C-alpha atoms as a printed R data frame, in Angstrom:
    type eleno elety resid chain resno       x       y       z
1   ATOM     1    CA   UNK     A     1 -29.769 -25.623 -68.044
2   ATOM     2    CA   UNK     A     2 -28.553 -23.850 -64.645
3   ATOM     3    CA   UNK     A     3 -28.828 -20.601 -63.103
4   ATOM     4    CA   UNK     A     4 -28.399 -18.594 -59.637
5   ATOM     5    CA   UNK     A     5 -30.600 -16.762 -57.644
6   ATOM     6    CA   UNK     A     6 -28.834 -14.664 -55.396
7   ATOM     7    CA   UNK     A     7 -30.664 -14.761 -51.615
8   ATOM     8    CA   UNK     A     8 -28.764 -11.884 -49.630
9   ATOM     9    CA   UNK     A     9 -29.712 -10.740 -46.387
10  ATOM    10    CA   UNK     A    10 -32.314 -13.485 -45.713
11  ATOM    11    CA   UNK     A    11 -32.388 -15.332 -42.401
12  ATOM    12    CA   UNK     A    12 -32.051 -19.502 -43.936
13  ATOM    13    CA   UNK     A    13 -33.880 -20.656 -40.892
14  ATOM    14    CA   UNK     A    14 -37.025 -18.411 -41.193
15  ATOM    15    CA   UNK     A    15 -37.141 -18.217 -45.357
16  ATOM    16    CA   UNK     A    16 -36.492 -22.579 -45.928
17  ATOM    17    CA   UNK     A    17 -37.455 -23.564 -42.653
18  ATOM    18    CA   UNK     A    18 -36.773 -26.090 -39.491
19  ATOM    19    CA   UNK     A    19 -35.024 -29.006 -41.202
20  ATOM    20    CA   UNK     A    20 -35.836 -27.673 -44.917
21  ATOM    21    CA   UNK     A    21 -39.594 -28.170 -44.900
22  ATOM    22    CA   UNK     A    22 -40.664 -25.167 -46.661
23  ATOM    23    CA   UNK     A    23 -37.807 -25.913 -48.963
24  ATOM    24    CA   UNK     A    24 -39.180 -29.150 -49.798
25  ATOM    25    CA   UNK     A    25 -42.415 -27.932 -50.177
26  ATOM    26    CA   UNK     A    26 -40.974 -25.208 -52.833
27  ATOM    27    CA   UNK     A    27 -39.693 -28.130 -54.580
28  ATOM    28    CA   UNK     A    28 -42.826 -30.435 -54.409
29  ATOM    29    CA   UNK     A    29 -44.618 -27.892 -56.299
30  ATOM    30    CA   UNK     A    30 -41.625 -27.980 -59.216
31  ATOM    31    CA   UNK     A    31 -40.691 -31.737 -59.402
32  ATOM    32    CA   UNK     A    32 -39.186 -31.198 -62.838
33  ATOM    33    CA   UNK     A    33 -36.743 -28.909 -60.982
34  ATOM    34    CA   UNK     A    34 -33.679 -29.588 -59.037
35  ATOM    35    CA   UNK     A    35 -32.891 -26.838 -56.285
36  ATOM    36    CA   UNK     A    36 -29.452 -26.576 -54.212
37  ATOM    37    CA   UNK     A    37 -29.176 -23.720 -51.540
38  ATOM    38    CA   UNK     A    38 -25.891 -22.849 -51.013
39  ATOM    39    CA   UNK     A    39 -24.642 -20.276 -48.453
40  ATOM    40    CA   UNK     A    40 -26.341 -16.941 -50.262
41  ATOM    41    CA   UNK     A    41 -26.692 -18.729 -53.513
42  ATOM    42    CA   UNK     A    42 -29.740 -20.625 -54.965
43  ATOM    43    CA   UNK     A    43 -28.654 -23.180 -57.356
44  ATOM    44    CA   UNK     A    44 -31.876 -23.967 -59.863
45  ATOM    45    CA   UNK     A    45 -31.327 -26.826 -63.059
46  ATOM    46    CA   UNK     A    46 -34.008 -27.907 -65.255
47  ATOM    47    CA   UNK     A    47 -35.622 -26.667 -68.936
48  ATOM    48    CA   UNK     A    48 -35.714 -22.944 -69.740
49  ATOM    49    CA   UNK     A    49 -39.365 -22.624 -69.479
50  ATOM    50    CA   UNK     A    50 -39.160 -24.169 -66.489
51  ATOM    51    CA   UNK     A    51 -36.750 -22.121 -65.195
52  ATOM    52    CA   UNK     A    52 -38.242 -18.731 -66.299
53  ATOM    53    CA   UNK     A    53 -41.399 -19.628 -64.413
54  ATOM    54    CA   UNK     A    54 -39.403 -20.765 -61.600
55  ATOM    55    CA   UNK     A    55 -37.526 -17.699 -61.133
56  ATOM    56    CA   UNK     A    56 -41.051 -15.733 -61.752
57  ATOM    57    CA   UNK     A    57 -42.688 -17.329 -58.608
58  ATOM    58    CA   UNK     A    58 -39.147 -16.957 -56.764
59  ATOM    59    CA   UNK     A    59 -38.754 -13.253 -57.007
60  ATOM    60    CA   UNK     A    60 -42.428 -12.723 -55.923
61  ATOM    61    CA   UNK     A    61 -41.849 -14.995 -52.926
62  ATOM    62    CA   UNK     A    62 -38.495 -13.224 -51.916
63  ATOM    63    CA   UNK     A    63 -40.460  -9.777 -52.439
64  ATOM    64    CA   UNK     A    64 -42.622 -11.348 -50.228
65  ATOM    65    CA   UNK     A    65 -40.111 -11.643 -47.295
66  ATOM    66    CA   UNK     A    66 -38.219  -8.502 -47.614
67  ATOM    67    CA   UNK     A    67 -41.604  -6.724 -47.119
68  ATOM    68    CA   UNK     A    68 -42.503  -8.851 -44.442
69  ATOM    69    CA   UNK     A    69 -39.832 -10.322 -42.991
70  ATOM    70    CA   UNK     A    70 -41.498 -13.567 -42.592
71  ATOM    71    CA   UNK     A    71 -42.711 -17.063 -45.087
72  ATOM    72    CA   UNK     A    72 -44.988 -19.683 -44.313
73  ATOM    73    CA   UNK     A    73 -46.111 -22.882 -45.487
74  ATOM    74    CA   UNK     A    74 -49.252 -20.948 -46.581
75  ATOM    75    CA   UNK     A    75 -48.038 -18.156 -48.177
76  ATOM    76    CA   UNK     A    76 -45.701 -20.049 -49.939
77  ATOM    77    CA   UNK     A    77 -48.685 -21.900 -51.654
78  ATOM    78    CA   UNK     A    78 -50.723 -19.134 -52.037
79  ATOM    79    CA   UNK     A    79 -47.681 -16.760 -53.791
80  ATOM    80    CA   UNK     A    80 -46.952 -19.955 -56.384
81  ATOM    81    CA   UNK     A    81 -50.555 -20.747 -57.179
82  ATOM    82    CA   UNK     A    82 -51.916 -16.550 -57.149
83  ATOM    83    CA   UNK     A    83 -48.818 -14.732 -56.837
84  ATOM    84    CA   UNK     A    84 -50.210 -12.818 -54.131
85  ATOM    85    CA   UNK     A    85 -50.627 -13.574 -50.075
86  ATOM    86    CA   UNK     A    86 -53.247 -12.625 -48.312
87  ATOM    87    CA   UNK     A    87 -50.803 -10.277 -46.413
88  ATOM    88    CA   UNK     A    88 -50.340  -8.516 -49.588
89  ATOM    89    CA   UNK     A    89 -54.068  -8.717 -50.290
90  ATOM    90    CA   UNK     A    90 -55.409  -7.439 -46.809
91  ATOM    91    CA   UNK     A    91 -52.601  -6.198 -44.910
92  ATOM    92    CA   UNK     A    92 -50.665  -3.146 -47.091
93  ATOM    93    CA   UNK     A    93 -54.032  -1.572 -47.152
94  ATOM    94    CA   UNK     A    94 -54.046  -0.572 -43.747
95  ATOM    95    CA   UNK     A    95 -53.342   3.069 -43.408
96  ATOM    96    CA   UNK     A    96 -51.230   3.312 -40.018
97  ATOM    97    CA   UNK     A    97 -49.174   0.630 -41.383
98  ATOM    98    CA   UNK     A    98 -45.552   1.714 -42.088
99  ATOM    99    CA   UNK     A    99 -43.522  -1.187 -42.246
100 ATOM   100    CA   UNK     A   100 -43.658  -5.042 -41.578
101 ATOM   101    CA   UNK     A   101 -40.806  -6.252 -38.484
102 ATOM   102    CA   UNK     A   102 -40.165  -9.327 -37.817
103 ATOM   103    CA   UNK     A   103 -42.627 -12.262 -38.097
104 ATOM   104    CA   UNK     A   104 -44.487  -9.989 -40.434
105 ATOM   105    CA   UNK     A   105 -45.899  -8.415 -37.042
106 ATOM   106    CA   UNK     A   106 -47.101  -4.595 -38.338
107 ATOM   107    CA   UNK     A   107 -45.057  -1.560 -37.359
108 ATOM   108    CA   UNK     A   108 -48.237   1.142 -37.095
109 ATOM   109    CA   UNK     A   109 -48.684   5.166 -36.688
110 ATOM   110    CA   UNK     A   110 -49.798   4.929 -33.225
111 ATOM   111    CA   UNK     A   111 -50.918   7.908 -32.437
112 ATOM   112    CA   UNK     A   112 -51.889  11.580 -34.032
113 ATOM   113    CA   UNK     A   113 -48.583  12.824 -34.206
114 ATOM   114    CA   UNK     A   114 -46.911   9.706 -35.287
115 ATOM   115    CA   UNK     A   115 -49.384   9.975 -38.345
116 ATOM   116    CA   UNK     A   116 -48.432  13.236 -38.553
117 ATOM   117    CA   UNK     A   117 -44.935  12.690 -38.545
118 ATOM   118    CA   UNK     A   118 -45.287  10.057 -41.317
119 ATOM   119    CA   UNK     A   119 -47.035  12.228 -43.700
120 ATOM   120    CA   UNK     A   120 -44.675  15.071 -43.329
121 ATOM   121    CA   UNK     A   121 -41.942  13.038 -44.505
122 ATOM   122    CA   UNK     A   122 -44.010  11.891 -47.446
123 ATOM   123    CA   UNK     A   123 -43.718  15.816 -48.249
124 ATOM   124    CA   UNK     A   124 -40.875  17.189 -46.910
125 ATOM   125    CA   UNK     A   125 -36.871  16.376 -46.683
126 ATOM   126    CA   UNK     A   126 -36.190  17.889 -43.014
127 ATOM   127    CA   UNK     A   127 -38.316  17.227 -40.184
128 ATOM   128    CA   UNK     A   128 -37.702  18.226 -36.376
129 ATOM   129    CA   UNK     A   129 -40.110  15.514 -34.167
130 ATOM   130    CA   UNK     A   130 -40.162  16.971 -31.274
131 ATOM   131    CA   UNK     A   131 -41.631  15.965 -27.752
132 ATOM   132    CA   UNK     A   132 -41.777  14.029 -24.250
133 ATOM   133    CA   UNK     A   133 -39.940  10.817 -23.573
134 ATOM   134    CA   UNK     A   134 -41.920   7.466 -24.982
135 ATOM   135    CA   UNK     A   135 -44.194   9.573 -27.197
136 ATOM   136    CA   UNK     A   136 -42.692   7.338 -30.454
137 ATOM   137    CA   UNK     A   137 -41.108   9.500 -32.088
138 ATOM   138    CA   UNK     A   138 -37.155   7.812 -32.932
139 ATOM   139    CA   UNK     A   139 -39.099   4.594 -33.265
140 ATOM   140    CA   UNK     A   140 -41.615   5.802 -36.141
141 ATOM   141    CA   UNK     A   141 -38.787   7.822 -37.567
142 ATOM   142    CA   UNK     A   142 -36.701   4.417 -37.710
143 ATOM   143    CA   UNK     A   143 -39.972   2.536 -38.906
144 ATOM   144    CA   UNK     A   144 -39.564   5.227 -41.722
145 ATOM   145    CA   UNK     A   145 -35.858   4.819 -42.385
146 ATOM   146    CA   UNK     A   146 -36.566   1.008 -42.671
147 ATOM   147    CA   UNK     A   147 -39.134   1.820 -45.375
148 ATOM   148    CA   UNK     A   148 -37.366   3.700 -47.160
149 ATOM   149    CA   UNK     A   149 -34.909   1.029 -48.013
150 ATOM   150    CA   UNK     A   150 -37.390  -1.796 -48.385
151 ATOM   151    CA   UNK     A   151 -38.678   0.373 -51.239
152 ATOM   152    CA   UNK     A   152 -35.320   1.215 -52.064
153 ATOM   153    CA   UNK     A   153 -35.820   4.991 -52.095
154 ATOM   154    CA   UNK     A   154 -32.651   5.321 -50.714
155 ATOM   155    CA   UNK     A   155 -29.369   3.553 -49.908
156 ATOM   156    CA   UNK     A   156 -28.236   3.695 -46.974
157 ATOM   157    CA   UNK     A   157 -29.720   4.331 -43.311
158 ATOM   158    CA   UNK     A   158 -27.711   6.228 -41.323
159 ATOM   159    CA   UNK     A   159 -28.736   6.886 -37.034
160 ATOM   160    CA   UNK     A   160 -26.841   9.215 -34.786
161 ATOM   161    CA   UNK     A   161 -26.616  10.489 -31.226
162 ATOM   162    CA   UNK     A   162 -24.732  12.619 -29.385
163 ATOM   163    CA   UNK     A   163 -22.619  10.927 -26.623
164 ATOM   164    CA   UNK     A   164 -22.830  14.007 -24.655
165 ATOM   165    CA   UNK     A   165 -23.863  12.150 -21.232
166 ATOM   166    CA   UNK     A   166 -19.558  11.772 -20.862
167 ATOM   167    CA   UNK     A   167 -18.915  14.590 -22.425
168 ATOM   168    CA   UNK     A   168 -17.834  13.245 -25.698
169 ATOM   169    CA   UNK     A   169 -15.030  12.114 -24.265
170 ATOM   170    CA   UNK     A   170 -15.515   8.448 -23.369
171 ATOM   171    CA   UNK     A   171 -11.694   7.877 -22.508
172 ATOM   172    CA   UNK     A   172 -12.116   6.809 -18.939
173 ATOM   173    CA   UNK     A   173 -14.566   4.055 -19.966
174 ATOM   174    CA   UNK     A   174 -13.652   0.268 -20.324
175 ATOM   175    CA   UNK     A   175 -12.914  -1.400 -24.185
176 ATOM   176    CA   UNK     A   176 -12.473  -0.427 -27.437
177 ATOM   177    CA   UNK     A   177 -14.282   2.585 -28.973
178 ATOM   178    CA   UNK     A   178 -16.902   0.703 -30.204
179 ATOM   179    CA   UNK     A   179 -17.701  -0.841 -26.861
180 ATOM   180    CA   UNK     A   180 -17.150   2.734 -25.598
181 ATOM   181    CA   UNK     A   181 -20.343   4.269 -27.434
182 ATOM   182    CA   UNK     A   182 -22.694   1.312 -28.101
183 ATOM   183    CA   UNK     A   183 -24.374   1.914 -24.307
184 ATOM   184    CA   UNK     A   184 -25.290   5.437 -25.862
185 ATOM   185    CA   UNK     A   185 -26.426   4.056 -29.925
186 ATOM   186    CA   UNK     A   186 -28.414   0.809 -27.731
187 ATOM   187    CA   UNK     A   187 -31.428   2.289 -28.613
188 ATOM   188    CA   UNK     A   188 -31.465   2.516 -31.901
189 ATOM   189    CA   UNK     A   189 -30.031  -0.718 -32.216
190 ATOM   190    CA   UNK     A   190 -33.055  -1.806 -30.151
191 ATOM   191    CA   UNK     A   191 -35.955  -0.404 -33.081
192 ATOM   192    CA   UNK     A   192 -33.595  -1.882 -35.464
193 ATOM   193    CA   UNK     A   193 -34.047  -5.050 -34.084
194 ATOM   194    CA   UNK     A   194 -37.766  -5.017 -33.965
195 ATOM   195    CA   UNK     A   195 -38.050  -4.204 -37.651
196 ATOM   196    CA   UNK     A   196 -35.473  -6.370 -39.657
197 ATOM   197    CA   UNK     A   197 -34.560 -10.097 -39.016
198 ATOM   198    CA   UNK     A   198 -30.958 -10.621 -37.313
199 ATOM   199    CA   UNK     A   199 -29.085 -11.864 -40.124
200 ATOM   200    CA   UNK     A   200 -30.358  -9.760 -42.161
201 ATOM   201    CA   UNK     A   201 -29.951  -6.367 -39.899
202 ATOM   202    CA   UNK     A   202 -26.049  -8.161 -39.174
203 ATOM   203    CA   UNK     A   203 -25.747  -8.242 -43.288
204 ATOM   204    CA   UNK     A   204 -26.769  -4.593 -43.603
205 ATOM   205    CA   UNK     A   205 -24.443  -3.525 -40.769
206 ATOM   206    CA   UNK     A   206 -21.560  -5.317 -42.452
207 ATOM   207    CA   UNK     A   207 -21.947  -3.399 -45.852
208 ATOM   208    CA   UNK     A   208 -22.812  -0.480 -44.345
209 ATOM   209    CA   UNK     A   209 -26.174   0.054 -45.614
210 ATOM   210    CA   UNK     A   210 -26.759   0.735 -41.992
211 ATOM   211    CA   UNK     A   211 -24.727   2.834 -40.186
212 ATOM   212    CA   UNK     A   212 -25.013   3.794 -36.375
213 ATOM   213    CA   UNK     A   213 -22.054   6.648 -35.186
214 ATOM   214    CA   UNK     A   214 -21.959   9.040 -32.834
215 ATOM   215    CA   UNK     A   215 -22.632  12.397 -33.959
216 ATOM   216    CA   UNK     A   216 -19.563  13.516 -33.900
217 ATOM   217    CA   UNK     A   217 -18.361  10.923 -36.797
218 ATOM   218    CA   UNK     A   218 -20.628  12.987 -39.382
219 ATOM   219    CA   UNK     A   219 -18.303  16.025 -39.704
220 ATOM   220    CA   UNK     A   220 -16.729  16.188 -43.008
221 ATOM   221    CA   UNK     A   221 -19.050  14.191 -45.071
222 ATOM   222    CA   UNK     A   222 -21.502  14.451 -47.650
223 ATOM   223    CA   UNK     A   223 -24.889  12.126 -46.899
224 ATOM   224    CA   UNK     A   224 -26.611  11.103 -50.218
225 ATOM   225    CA   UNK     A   225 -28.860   8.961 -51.081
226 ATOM   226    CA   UNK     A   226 -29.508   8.064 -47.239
227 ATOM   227    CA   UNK     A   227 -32.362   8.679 -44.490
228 ATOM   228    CA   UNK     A   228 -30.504  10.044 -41.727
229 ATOM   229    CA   UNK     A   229 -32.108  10.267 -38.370
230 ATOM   230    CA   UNK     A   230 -30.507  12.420 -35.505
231 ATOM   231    CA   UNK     A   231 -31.532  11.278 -32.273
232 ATOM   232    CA   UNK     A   232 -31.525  13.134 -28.521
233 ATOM   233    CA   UNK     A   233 -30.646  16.292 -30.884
234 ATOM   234    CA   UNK     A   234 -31.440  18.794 -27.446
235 ATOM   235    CA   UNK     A   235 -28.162  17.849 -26.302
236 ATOM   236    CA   UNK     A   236 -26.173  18.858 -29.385
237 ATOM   237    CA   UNK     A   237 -24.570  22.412 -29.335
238 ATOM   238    CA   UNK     A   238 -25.784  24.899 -31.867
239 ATOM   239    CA   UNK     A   239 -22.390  24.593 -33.991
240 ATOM   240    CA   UNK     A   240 -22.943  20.408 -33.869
241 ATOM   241    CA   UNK     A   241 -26.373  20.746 -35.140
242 ATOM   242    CA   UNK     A   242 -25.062  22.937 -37.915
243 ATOM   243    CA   UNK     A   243 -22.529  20.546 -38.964
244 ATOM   244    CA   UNK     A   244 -24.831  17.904 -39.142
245 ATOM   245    CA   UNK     A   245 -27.741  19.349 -41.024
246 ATOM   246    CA   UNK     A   246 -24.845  20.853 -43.668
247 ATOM   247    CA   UNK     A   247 -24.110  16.995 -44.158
248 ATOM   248    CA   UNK     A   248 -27.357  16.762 -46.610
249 ATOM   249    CA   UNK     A   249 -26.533  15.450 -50.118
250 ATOM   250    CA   UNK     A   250 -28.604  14.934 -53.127
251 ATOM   251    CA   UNK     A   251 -31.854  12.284 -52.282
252 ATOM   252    CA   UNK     A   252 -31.525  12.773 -48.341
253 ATOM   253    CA   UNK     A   253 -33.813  12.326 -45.979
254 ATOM   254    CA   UNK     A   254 -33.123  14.155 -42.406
255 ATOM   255    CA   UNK     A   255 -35.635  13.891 -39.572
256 ATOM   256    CA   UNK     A   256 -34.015  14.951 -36.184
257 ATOM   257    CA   UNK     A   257 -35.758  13.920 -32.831
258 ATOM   258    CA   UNK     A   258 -35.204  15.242 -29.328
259 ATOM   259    CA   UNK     A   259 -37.250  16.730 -26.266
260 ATOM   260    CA   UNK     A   260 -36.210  20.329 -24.757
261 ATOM   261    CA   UNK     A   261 -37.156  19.152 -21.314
262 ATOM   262    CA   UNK     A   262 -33.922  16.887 -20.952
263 ATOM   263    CA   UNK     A   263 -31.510  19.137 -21.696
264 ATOM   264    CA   UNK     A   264 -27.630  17.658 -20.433
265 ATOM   265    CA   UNK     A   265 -25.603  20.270 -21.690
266 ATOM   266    CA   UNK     A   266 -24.014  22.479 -19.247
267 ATOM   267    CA   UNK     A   267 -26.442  25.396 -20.194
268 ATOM   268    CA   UNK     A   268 -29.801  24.865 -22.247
269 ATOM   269    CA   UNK     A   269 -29.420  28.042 -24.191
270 ATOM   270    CA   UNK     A   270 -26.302  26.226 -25.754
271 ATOM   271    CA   UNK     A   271 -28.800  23.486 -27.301
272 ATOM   272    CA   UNK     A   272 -28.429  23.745 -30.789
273 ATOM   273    CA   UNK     A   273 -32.307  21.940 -31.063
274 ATOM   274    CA   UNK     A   274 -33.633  24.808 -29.463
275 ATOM   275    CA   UNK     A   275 -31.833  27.417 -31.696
276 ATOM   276    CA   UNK     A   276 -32.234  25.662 -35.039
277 ATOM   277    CA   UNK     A   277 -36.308  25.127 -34.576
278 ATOM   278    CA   UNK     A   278 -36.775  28.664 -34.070
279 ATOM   279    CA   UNK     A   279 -34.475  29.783 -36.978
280 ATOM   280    CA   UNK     A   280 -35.453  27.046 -39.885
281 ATOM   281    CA   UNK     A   281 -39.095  26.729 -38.697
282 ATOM   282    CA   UNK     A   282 -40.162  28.789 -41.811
283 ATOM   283    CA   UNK     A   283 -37.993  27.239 -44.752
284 ATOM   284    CA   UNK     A   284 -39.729  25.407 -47.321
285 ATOM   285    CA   UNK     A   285 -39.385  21.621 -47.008
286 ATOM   286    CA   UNK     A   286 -38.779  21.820 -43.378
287 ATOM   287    CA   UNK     A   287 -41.485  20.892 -40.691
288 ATOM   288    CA   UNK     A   288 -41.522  20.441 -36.969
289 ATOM   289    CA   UNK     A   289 -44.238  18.152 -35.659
290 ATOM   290    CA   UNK     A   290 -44.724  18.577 -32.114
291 ATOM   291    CA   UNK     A   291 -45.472  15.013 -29.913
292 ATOM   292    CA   UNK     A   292 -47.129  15.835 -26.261
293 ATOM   293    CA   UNK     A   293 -48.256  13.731 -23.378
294 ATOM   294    CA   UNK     A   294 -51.233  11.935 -25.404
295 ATOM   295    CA   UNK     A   295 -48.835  10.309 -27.452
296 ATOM   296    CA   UNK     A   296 -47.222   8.372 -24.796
297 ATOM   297    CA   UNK     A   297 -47.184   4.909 -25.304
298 ATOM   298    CA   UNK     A   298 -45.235   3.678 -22.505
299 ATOM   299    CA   UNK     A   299 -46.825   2.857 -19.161
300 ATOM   300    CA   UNK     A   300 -49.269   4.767 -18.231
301 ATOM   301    CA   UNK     A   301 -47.227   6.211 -15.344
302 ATOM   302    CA   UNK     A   302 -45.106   7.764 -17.708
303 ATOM   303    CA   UNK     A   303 -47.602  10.483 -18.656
304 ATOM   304    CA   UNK     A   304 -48.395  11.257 -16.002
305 ATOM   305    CA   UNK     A   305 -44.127  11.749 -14.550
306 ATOM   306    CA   UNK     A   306 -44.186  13.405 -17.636
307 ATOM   307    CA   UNK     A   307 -47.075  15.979 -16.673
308 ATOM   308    CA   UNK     A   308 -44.951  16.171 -12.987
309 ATOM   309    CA   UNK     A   309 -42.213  17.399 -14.438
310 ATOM   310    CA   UNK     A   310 -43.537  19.937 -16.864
311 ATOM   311    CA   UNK     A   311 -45.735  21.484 -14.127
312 ATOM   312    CA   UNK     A   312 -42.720  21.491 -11.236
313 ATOM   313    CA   UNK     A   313 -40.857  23.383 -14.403
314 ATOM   314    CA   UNK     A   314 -43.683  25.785 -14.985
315 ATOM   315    CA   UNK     A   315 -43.808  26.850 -11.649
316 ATOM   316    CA   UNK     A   316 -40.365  27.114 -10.913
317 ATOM   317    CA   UNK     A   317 -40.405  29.578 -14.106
318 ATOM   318    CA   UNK     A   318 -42.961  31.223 -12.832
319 ATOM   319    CA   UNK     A   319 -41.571  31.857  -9.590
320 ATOM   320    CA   UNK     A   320 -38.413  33.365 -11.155
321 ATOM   321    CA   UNK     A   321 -40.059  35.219 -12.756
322 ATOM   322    CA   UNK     A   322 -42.251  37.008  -9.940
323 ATOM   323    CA   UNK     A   323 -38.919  37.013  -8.015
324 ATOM   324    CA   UNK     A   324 -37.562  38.832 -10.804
325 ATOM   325    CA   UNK     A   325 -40.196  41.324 -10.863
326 ATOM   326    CA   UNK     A   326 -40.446  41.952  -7.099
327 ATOM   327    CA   UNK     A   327 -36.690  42.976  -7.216
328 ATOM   328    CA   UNK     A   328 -37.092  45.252  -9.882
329 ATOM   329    CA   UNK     A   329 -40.008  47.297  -7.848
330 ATOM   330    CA   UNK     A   330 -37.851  47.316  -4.851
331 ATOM   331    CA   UNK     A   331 -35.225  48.849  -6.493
332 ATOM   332    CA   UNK     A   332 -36.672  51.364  -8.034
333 ATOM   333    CA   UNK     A   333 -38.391  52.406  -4.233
């Protein structure tokens, strides 16, 4: 008797090993069993019961590395003697733990917000995360997305940004459009690559179950079934960040990051961020979760540029302001 077991999106070096060996260890523990691996396709002969136990062990073990991105000699015995790791045992129990990236190294809620930011989209469909530069909050949201599809709550992730740093209009720059925007998507690219293995991520990619566009590729379509993430949303224009919160569709998920102090539109009242936190902040199902300068996990320098910057803004207000007010009592003397 024969059957396939399809083995899509898995990276063949990390899941049967340098020169087969955790291949031939899968097949030292079934001996009555003859496996062939080709391309995406697992080629298994031998008696029924055989088989069905086979393909038992087989689905737990490929569970196993889409959760974790990562197989060992170890686990492989322990999943076809138990059925369960010991990642499975001890690690899912950790609370801060979103998502497993690559090598099975832990993806964590860092910090108070970033917890807080995960359980608000346990509740809610909408969230606005915003905050300071290297506060977490596009990579957590990403760490999110990725979970999402592992546990196939949705179907699709999609990530966004405005190119608004040429003005969406990227005409003067070298190569194709592609090679136009990528500088601008790079950093999403860059979580994406920390979370899910690179065949794997190139797989997705290919059949679009993961989608990076500029924003301005969103208009006219309907987003269901996807986690959607929005990122450097303070430099969208109030009529941009319209369009792309009307793209929600049945079993969306929309979290939209940015930070009002890096504004690079021509005016900051024109940030459609700014107006669309103060006008949706009281709809059910939508939450803002505010990051400040203790969730900075950069170098430690960066708080405290951070901290520079928002004071050298404060008193610059504040200044205008008392200018303001002086010219108002000297023209009414």
């Amino acid at each position: 008797m024969e059957k396939q077991i399809h083995l899509e999106g898995i990276d063949p070096l990390e899941f049967f090993g340098i020169n087969n060996v955790k291949m031939n260890l899968i097949k030292s523990l079934f001996p009555k069993i003859n496996l062939t691996a080709r391309g995406h396709l697992l080629y298994i002969q031998g008696e029924e019961k055989e088989l069905n136990n086979f393909e038992k062990k087989f689905a737990q073990l490929l569970d196993h590395y889409y959760q974790f991105n990562v197989i060992t000699e170890e686990t492989i015995l322990q999943i076809f003697s138990s059925g369960f790791s010991s990642m499975e045992e001890n690690g899912t129990t950790e609370k801060d733990i979103i998502v497993f990236g690559n090598s099975g190294k832990p993806v964590r809620a860092r910090t108070p917000n970033q917890r807080v930011l995960v359980d608000e989209c346990n509740k809610n469909d909408l969230i606005f995360a915003i905050g300071p530069a290297g506060t977490g909050k596009t990579y957590t949201a990403i760490a999110l997305a990725v979970r999402a599809l592992k546990n196939r709550e949705i179907k699709k992730i999609i990530l966004s940004r405005p190119a608004v740093e040429a003005g969406e209009n990227l005409g003067f720059l070298p190569g194709d459009l592609k090679e136009k925007i990528d500088p601008y998507l790079q950093p999403l690219y860059d979580a994406l690559q920390d979370m899910i293995p690179p065949r794997k991520l190139e797989d997705f990619m290919k059949d679009g179950i993961i989608e990076i566009a500029p924003l301005a590729f969103m208009r006219g379509r309907t987003l269901s079934n996807a986690f959607v993430i929005l990122d450097e949303a303070q430099n969208t224009t109030i009529n941009q960040l319209k369009m792309f919160l009307t793209r929600m569709g049945l079993n969306a998920k929309f979290i939209v990051t940015g930070d009002v102090t890096q504004i690079d539109l021509p005016r900051r009242s024109n940030s459609g961020l700014i107006f669309a936190m103060k006008l949706l902040q009281n709809i059910e199902s939508i939450s803002v979760v505010q990051f400040n300068t203790n969730d900075i996990v950069r170098h430690r320098l960066v708080r405290d540029i951070v901290d520079a910057y928002s004071k050298y803004y404060e008193d610059k207000a504040e200044a205008e302001e008392n200018a303001r007010e002086k010219a108002k009592e000297k023209a009414k003397d």
